[in-house]
Amino acid sequence: MLSESVKDCIRALIYLALNQDKEYISVKEIAVKLNLPFFFLAKNIQKLVKEGILDSYRGPKGGITFKKPLNEIRILDIIKSIDGDSLFRKCILGFEECSDDNPCAIHQRWVPEREHLKELFSQSLQDIVNDIKVGKVKNIKL
Amino acid sequence: MLSESVKDCIRALIYLALNQDKEYISVKEIAVKLNLPFFFLAKNIQKLVKEGILDSYRGPKGGITFKKPLNEIRILDIIKSIDGDSLFRKCILGFEECSDDNPCAIHQRWVPEREHLKELFSQSLQDIVNDIKVGKVKNIKL
DNA sequence: TCAATTTAAGATAATTTTATCTTAAATTTT
DNA sequence: AAAATTTAAGATAAAATTATCTTAAATTGA
């Protein structure tokens, strides 16, 4: 469903969102705290920097921080930046051209589900942070 | 979402379901008609034979046929046979242990969606064939 | 029986994804 | 200025997925 890269990045950004007090947080710290492979995470984080979701700063005291407010960063944006948007756009059976007029055998049942998925991932980091901070969800895994 | 193998198999089985008049249909015929790579399809079809979804018969006039009635073969069964059931069972962020008591940050929102997906794929080949034969869906791509 | 056809099984190869490493550049602290 | 820290970029490697091929076994029909 989601690639390893995306999963890592989502976790990293939730961690970052929950620790926004400091100016910059190093990728190293995130990798250690979340037990993620540093080099792999660093490479994927770079993509989010290029996409304009994160800002980065080198040197000691350097690290990454958000470039946008949390409520403007959706899980969907993270997924699109890393994996692309094919999951929310393409035919479930892989047909290049599959539409209402020219549907695959599952099209009419799949399209609403696809929209449903898109909605789910439209939750923002702010939404997630709220769930956690309000205590709606406890013993959260990061 | 779904592997190439699964997509090919679903398409192949829908084709098979729509052409059940003959006793056996060769994998070759399906591969040609659906423009699928023969060797790849043949290998994956073998798994469905082993899973008890299909029967096969060698030699000229040989091929494959269903081992169960169409209403007992769900898309879910095809997916499980080829890709496994992790999509419908595992945590969206990849945590091995993620439950209501010990959830990841997206758990509570993901679980209902996962159930929704499972329901979608619980449609049987018979359901799909009905949609097509009743003319509910036209210009279908196979 | 023999040739043709078709699945069975597994070896091999190509591609993509995931993971790791190396070097460089920027920045801070001493 | 020098040392330490951290991201940047891209090379390299490992693993998983996808694709192809080869040989064998079974079956049919001439």
Short mmCIF file of C-alpha atoms (C1' of nucleotides) in Angstrom, two decimals:
data_model
loop_
_atom_site.label_atom_id
_atom_site.label_comp_id
_atom_site.label_asym_id
_atom_site.label_seq_id
_atom_site.Cartn_x
_atom_site.Cartn_y
_atom_site.Cartn_z
CA MET A 1 0.00 0.00 0.00
CA LEU A 2 2.52 2.60 1.19
CA SER A 3 6.23 2.21 0.51
CA GLU A 4 8.76 1.88 3.31
CA SER A 5 10.02 5.32 2.37
CA VAL A 6 6.62 6.90 2.89
CA LYS A 7 5.98 5.10 6.16
CA ASP A 8 9.31 6.29 7.50
CA CYS A 9 8.63 9.85 6.41
CA ILE A 10 5.14 9.96 7.89
CA ARG A 11 6.49 8.73 11.21
CA ALA A 12 9.36 11.19 11.04
CA LEU A 13 7.07 14.12 10.36
CA ILE A 14 4.69 13.19 13.16
CA TYR A 15 7.68 13.07 15.49
CA LEU A 16 8.82 16.43 14.17
CA ALA A 17 5.33 17.86 14.64
CA LEU A 18 5.27 16.73 18.24
CA ASN A 19 8.65 18.32 18.94
CA GLN A 20 8.32 21.64 17.23
CA ASP A 21 9.64 23.61 20.20
CA LYS A 22 13.25 23.51 19.06
CA GLU A 23 14.19 25.41 15.94
CA TYR A 24 15.74 22.57 13.98
CA ILE A 25 15.71 18.88 14.72
CA SER A 26 18.41 16.69 13.20
CA VAL A 27 17.55 13.76 10.99
CA LYS A 28 19.97 11.80 13.13
CA GLU A 29 17.87 12.40 16.23
CA ILE A 30 14.70 11.32 14.46
CA ALA A 31 16.37 8.21 13.07
CA VAL A 32 17.62 7.24 16.52
CA LYS A 33 14.37 7.97 18.34
CA LEU A 34 12.18 6.17 15.83
CA ASN A 35 14.71 3.44 15.14
CA LEU A 36 14.84 4.16 11.43
CA PRO A 37 17.82 3.63 9.09
CA PHE A 38 19.56 7.02 9.01
CA PHE A 39 20.83 7.08 5.44
CA PHE A 40 17.55 5.86 4.06
CA LEU A 41 15.54 8.39 6.02
CA ALA A 42 17.91 11.22 5.14
CA LYS A 43 17.56 10.51 1.46
CA ASN A 44 13.77 10.50 1.62
CA ILE A 45 13.64 13.59 3.80
CA GLN A 46 15.57 15.38 1.08
CA LYS A 47 12.66 14.83 -1.28
CA LEU A 48 10.33 16.55 1.16
CA VAL A 49 12.74 19.47 1.35
CA LYS A 50 12.71 19.77 -2.43
CA GLU A 51 8.94 19.56 -2.46
CA GLY A 52 8.77 22.55 -0.16
CA ILE A 53 7.26 20.70 2.77
CA LEU A 54 10.37 20.94 4.93
CA ASP A 55 13.21 23.36 5.40
CA SER A 56 16.71 22.20 6.25
CA TYR A 57 19.78 23.80 7.71
CA ARG A 58 23.30 22.43 7.81
CA GLY A 59 25.90 22.40 10.50
CA PRO A 60 25.73 21.86 14.24
CA LYS A 61 22.34 22.99 15.54
CA GLY A 62 21.14 22.31 12.03
CA GLY A 63 18.42 19.88 11.03
CA ILE A 64 14.96 20.09 9.55
CA THR A 65 11.81 22.00 10.33
CA PHE A 66 8.46 22.58 8.66
CA LYS A 67 8.17 25.10 5.89
CA LYS A 68 4.38 25.24 6.12
CA PRO A 69 1.94 25.30 9.01
CA LEU A 70 0.93 21.85 10.20
CA ASN A 71 -2.64 22.22 9.05
CA GLU A 72 -1.44 22.68 5.49
CA ILE A 73 0.55 19.47 5.42
CA ARG A 74 -1.62 16.47 4.69
CA ILE A 75 -0.52 12.85 4.86
CA LEU A 76 -1.53 12.86 1.21
CA ASP A 77 1.15 15.45 0.45
CA ILE A 78 3.81 13.26 2.00
CA ILE A 79 2.62 10.23 0.06
CA LYS A 80 2.49 12.16 -3.21
CA SER A 81 5.97 13.57 -2.70
CA ILE A 82 7.53 10.16 -2.20
CA ASP A 83 5.38 7.55 -3.95
CA GLY A 84 3.53 9.76 -6.37
CA ASP A 85 -0.25 9.96 -6.70
CA SER A 86 -0.92 6.87 -8.76
CA LEU A 87 -2.72 5.19 -5.86
CA PHE A 88 -5.35 7.93 -5.92
CA ARG A 89 -5.54 8.27 -9.64
CA LYS A 90 -4.95 4.99 -11.38
CA CYS A 91 -7.11 2.02 -12.18
CA ILE A 92 -7.10 -0.76 -9.62
CA LEU A 93 -6.45 -3.30 -12.37
CA GLY A 94 -3.70 -1.20 -13.89
CA PHE A 95 -5.40 -0.02 -17.08
CA GLU A 96 -3.85 3.16 -18.37
CA GLU A 97 -7.19 4.39 -19.64
CA CYS A 98 -10.03 3.43 -17.39
CA SER A 99 -12.95 5.79 -17.00
CA ASP A 100 -16.68 5.85 -16.50
CA ASP A 101 -17.15 5.50 -20.24
CA ASN A 102 -14.50 2.87 -20.68
CA PRO A 103 -14.29 1.11 -17.32
CA CYS A 104 -12.52 -2.01 -16.14
CA ALA A 105 -14.65 -4.67 -14.50
CA ILE A 106 -14.14 -3.22 -11.04
CA HIS A 107 -14.08 0.50 -11.91
CA GLN A 108 -17.51 1.50 -10.63
CA ARG A 109 -16.90 -0.16 -7.30
CA TRP A 110 -13.30 0.99 -6.99
CA VAL A 111 -13.68 4.70 -7.70
CA PRO A 112 -15.73 5.50 -4.58
CA GLU A 113 -13.27 3.51 -2.49
CA ARG A 114 -10.39 5.42 -4.01
CA GLU A 115 -12.06 8.70 -3.10
CA HIS A 116 -12.60 7.38 0.38
CA LEU A 117 -8.90 6.61 0.69
CA LYS A 118 -8.03 10.06 -0.55
CA GLU A 119 -10.23 11.57 2.11
CA LEU A 120 -8.64 9.48 4.81
CA PHE A 121 -5.20 10.67 3.82
CA SER A 122 -6.38 14.24 3.63
CA GLN A 123 -5.99 14.48 7.38
CA SER A 124 -3.28 16.97 8.21
CA LEU A 125 -0.40 16.65 10.62
CA GLN A 126 -2.29 19.13 12.77
CA ASP A 127 -5.25 16.76 12.92
CA ILE A 128 -3.00 13.95 14.07
CA VAL A 129 -1.23 16.11 16.61
CA ASN A 130 -4.59 17.21 17.98
CA ASP A 131 -5.76 13.62 18.36
CA ILE A 132 -2.66 12.88 20.36
CA LYS A 133 -2.47 16.04 22.45
CA VAL A 134 -6.15 16.02 23.33
CA GLY A 135 -5.53 12.52 24.63
CA LYS A 136 -8.06 11.06 22.25
CA VAL A 137 -5.49 8.42 21.48
CA LYS A 138 -3.16 7.06 24.14
CA ASN A 139 0.02 4.98 24.27
CA ILE A 140 0.77 6.16 20.79
CA LYS A 141 3.49 4.39 18.83
CA LEU A 142 5.86 6.59 16.87
CA MET B 1 -1.73 -1.51 -3.82
CA LEU B 2 -2.14 -4.75 -5.76
CA SER B 3 0.85 -6.49 -7.31
CA GLU B 4 1.12 -6.98 -11.06
CA SER B 5 0.66 -10.68 -10.45
CA VAL B 6 -2.66 -10.14 -8.71
CA LYS B 7 -3.94 -7.71 -11.31
CA ASP B 8 -3.15 -10.19 -14.06
CA CYS B 9 -4.86 -13.01 -12.18
CA ILE B 10 -8.00 -11.02 -11.44
CA ARG B 11 -8.31 -10.08 -15.09
CA ALA B 12 -7.64 -13.66 -16.16
CA LEU B 13 -10.29 -15.03 -13.83
CA ILE B 14 -12.88 -12.51 -14.93
CA TYR B 15 -12.16 -13.54 -18.51
CA LEU B 16 -12.47 -17.17 -17.51
CA ALA B 17 -15.73 -16.46 -15.70
CA LEU B 18 -17.18 -14.82 -18.80
CA ASN B 19 -16.18 -17.77 -20.99
CA GLN B 20 -17.19 -20.70 -18.88
CA ASP B 21 -19.01 -22.48 -21.68
CA LYS B 22 -15.97 -24.47 -22.79
CA GLU B 23 -14.64 -27.14 -20.47
CA TYR B 24 -11.06 -25.91 -20.18
CA ILE B 25 -9.55 -22.67 -21.39
CA SER B 26 -5.82 -22.52 -22.01
CA VAL B 27 -3.62 -20.05 -20.22
CA LYS B 28 -2.21 -19.26 -23.63
CA GLU B 29 -5.61 -18.11 -24.90
CA ILE B 30 -6.12 -15.89 -21.88
CA ALA B 31 -2.64 -14.41 -22.19
CA VAL B 32 -3.22 -13.61 -25.86
CA LYS B 33 -6.73 -12.22 -25.42
CA LEU B 34 -5.81 -10.04 -22.45
CA ASN B 35 -2.35 -9.20 -23.77
CA LEU B 36 -0.61 -10.55 -20.68
CA PRO B 37 2.89 -12.07 -20.56
CA PHE B 38 2.29 -15.81 -20.87
CA PHE B 39 5.07 -17.17 -18.65
CA PHE B 40 4.32 -14.71 -15.91
CA LEU B 41 0.61 -15.42 -15.98
CA ALA B 42 1.15 -19.19 -16.12
CA LYS B 43 3.33 -19.08 -13.03
CA ASN B 44 0.80 -17.09 -11.06
CA ILE B 45 -2.12 -19.20 -12.23
CA GLN B 46 -0.29 -22.20 -10.79
CA LYS B 47 -0.61 -20.67 -7.35
CA LEU B 48 -4.36 -20.43 -7.75
CA VAL B 49 -4.44 -24.08 -8.76
CA LYS B 50 -2.51 -25.00 -5.63
CA GLU B 51 -4.85 -22.88 -3.52
CA GLY B 52 -7.79 -24.88 -4.80
CA ILE B 53 -9.41 -22.01 -6.67
CA LEU B 54 -8.70 -23.42 -10.11
CA ASP B 55 -8.37 -26.84 -11.68
CA SER B 56 -5.97 -27.52 -14.50
CA TYR B 57 -5.61 -30.17 -17.11
CA ARG B 58 -2.64 -30.81 -19.39
CA GLY B 59 -2.44 -31.65 -23.02
CA PRO B 60 -4.32 -30.40 -26.06
CA LYS B 61 -7.84 -29.39 -25.04
CA GLY B 62 -6.31 -28.83 -21.63
CA GLY B 63 -6.25 -25.59 -19.71
CA ILE B 64 -7.81 -24.25 -16.55
CA THR B 65 -11.30 -24.07 -15.12
CA PHE B 66 -12.87 -23.11 -11.81
CA LYS B 67 -12.84 -25.57 -8.96
CA LYS B 68 -15.53 -23.70 -7.03
CA PRO B 69 -18.75 -21.96 -8.02
CA LEU B 70 -18.25 -18.32 -9.00
CA ASN B 71 -20.13 -16.97 -6.00
CA GLU B 72 -17.62 -18.64 -3.70
CA ILE B 73 -14.61 -17.00 -5.29
CA ARG B 74 -14.04 -13.50 -3.99
CA ILE B 75 -11.50 -11.03 -5.34
CA LEU B 76 -10.16 -11.18 -1.80
CA ASP B 77 -9.37 -14.87 -2.25
CA ILE B 78 -7.34 -14.15 -5.35
CA ILE B 79 -5.45 -11.36 -3.61
CA LYS B 80 -4.75 -13.49 -0.55
CA SER B 81 -3.51 -16.38 -2.66
CA ILE B 82 -0.98 -14.26 -4.51
CA ASP B 83 -0.06 -11.29 -2.32
CA GLY B 84 -1.08 -12.60 1.07
CA ASP B 85 -3.46 -10.85 3.43
CA SER B 86 -1.14 -8.28 4.98
CA LEU B 87 -3.01 -5.41 3.31
CA PHE B 88 -6.13 -6.32 5.28
CA ARG B 89 -4.38 -7.14 8.50
CA LYS B 90 -1.33 -5.00 9.02
CA CYS B 91 -0.70 -1.53 10.35
CA ILE B 92 -0.66 1.24 7.75
CA LEU B 93 2.62 2.55 9.19
CA GLY B 94 4.14 -0.91 9.30
CA PHE B 95 4.20 -1.54 13.05
CA GLU B 96 4.23 -5.22 13.81
CA GLU B 97 2.15 -4.72 16.90
CA CYS B 98 -0.44 -2.04 16.45
CA SER B 99 -3.77 -2.41 18.18
CA ASP B 100 -6.51 -0.41 19.86
CA ASP B 101 -4.53 -0.52 23.09
CA ASN B 102 -1.20 0.21 21.51
CA PRO B 103 -2.00 2.15 18.35
CA CYS B 104 0.10 4.01 15.84
CA ALA B 105 -0.80 7.63 15.19
CA ILE B 106 -3.14 6.72 12.34
CA HIS B 107 -4.56 3.47 13.70
CA GLN B 108 -8.00 4.65 14.74
CA ARG B 109 -8.61 6.25 11.39
CA TRP B 110 -7.06 3.47 9.34
CA VAL B 111 -8.83 0.44 10.79
CA PRO B 112 -12.31 1.39 9.53
CA GLU B 113 -10.85 2.12 6.11
CA ARG B 114 -9.13 -1.26 6.09
CA GLU B 115 -12.43 -2.95 6.84
CA HIS B 116 -14.01 -0.96 4.07
CA LEU B 117 -11.38 -2.20 1.64
CA LYS B 118 -11.93 -5.75 2.76
CA GLU B 119 -15.63 -5.38 2.08
CA LEU B 120 -14.99 -3.99 -1.36
CA PHE B 121 -12.83 -6.96 -2.26
CA SER B 122 -15.39 -9.36 -0.86
CA GLN B 123 -17.32 -9.08 -4.07
CA SER B 124 -17.32 -12.42 -5.85
CA LEU B 125 -16.60 -13.21 -9.46
CA GLN B 126 -20.30 -13.91 -9.74
CA ASP B 127 -21.08 -10.35 -8.62
CA ILE B 128 -18.79 -8.97 -11.29
CA VAL B 129 -20.17 -11.25 -13.98
CA ASN B 130 -23.67 -10.16 -13.03
CA ASP B 131 -22.76 -6.48 -13.30
CA ILE B 132 -21.47 -7.12 -16.78
CA LYS B 133 -24.17 -9.46 -18.05
CA VAL B 134 -27.03 -7.38 -16.71
CA GLY B 135 -25.52 -4.54 -18.72
CA LYS B 136 -25.08 -2.44 -15.64
CA VAL B 137 -21.58 -1.72 -16.88
CA LYS B 138 -20.83 -1.33 -20.56
CA ASN B 139 -17.77 -1.21 -22.78
CA ILE B 140 -15.97 -3.20 -20.17
CA LYS B 141 -12.19 -3.51 -20.36
CA LEU B 142 -10.75 -6.98 -19.69
"C1'" DT C 1 3.42 -44.85 -31.76
"C1'" DC C 2 4.43 -40.12 -32.75
"C1'" DA C 3 3.76 -35.30 -33.15
"C1'" DA C 4 1.54 -31.43 -31.29
"C1'" DT C 5 -0.30 -29.05 -27.42
"C1'" DT C 6 -0.59 -27.61 -22.84
"C1'" DT C 7 0.41 -27.25 -17.82
"C1'" DA C 8 4.35 -27.97 -14.14
"C1'" DA C 9 8.41 -26.73 -12.13
"C1'" DG C 10 12.22 -24.41 -11.48
"C1'" DA C 11 16.31 -21.83 -13.32
"C1'" DT C 12 17.76 -17.39 -14.86
"C1'" DA C 13 17.57 -12.52 -15.84
"C1'" DA C 14 15.92 -7.77 -15.62
"C1'" DT C 15 13.94 -4.19 -13.05
"C1'" DT C 16 12.50 -1.77 -9.07
"C1'" DT C 17 12.70 -0.90 -4.35
"C1'" DT C 18 15.16 -0.61 -0.25
"C1'" DA C 19 19.40 0.08 2.17
"C1'" DT C 20 24.15 1.65 2.84
"C1'" DC C 21 28.17 4.20 2.08
"C1'" DT C 22 31.26 8.01 0.60
"C1'" DT C 23 32.46 12.51 -0.25
"C1'" DA C 24 31.34 17.26 -0.22
"C1'" DA C 25 29.43 21.55 1.46
"C1'" DA C 26 27.66 24.46 5.00
"C1'" DT C 27 27.50 26.01 9.65
"C1'" DT C 28 28.58 26.43 14.61
"C1'" DT C 29 31.55 26.25 18.46
"C1'" DT C 30 35.94 26.42 20.36
"C1'" DA D 1 41.48 29.02 11.89
"C1'" DA D 2 40.32 24.35 13.19
"C1'" DA D 3 37.35 20.80 14.67
"C1'" DA D 4 32.90 18.95 15.02
"C1'" DT D 5 28.27 18.45 13.34
"C1'" DT D 6 24.86 18.11 10.03
"C1'" DT D 7 22.53 18.13 5.46
"C1'" DA D 8 23.38 17.30 0.13
"C1'" DA D 9 24.21 14.47 -3.53
"C1'" DG D 10 25.17 10.66 -5.76
"C1'" DA D 11 27.54 6.08 -6.03
"C1'" DT D 12 27.06 1.38 -4.74
"C1'" DA D 13 24.98 -2.75 -2.99
"C1'" DA D 14 21.39 -5.83 -1.34
"C1'" DA D 15 16.83 -7.56 -1.57
"C1'" DA D 16 12.41 -8.08 -3.53
"C1'" DT D 17 9.50 -8.06 -7.42
"C1'" DT D 18 8.58 -8.83 -12.10
"C1'" DA D 19 9.65 -11.09 -16.36
"C1'" DT D 20 11.49 -14.71 -19.33
"C1'" DC D 21 13.19 -19.03 -20.55
"C1'" DT D 22 14.07 -24.07 -20.46
"C1'" DT D 23 12.98 -28.61 -19.68
"C1'" DA D 24 9.75 -32.05 -18.24
"C1'" DA D 25 5.37 -34.43 -17.88
"C1'" DA D 26 0.75 -35.31 -19.31
"C1'" DT D 27 -2.76 -35.65 -22.80
"C1'" DT D 28 -4.91 -35.71 -27.28
"C1'" DG D 29 -5.46 -36.87 -31.96
"C1'" DA D 30 -3.62 -38.50 -36.23
#
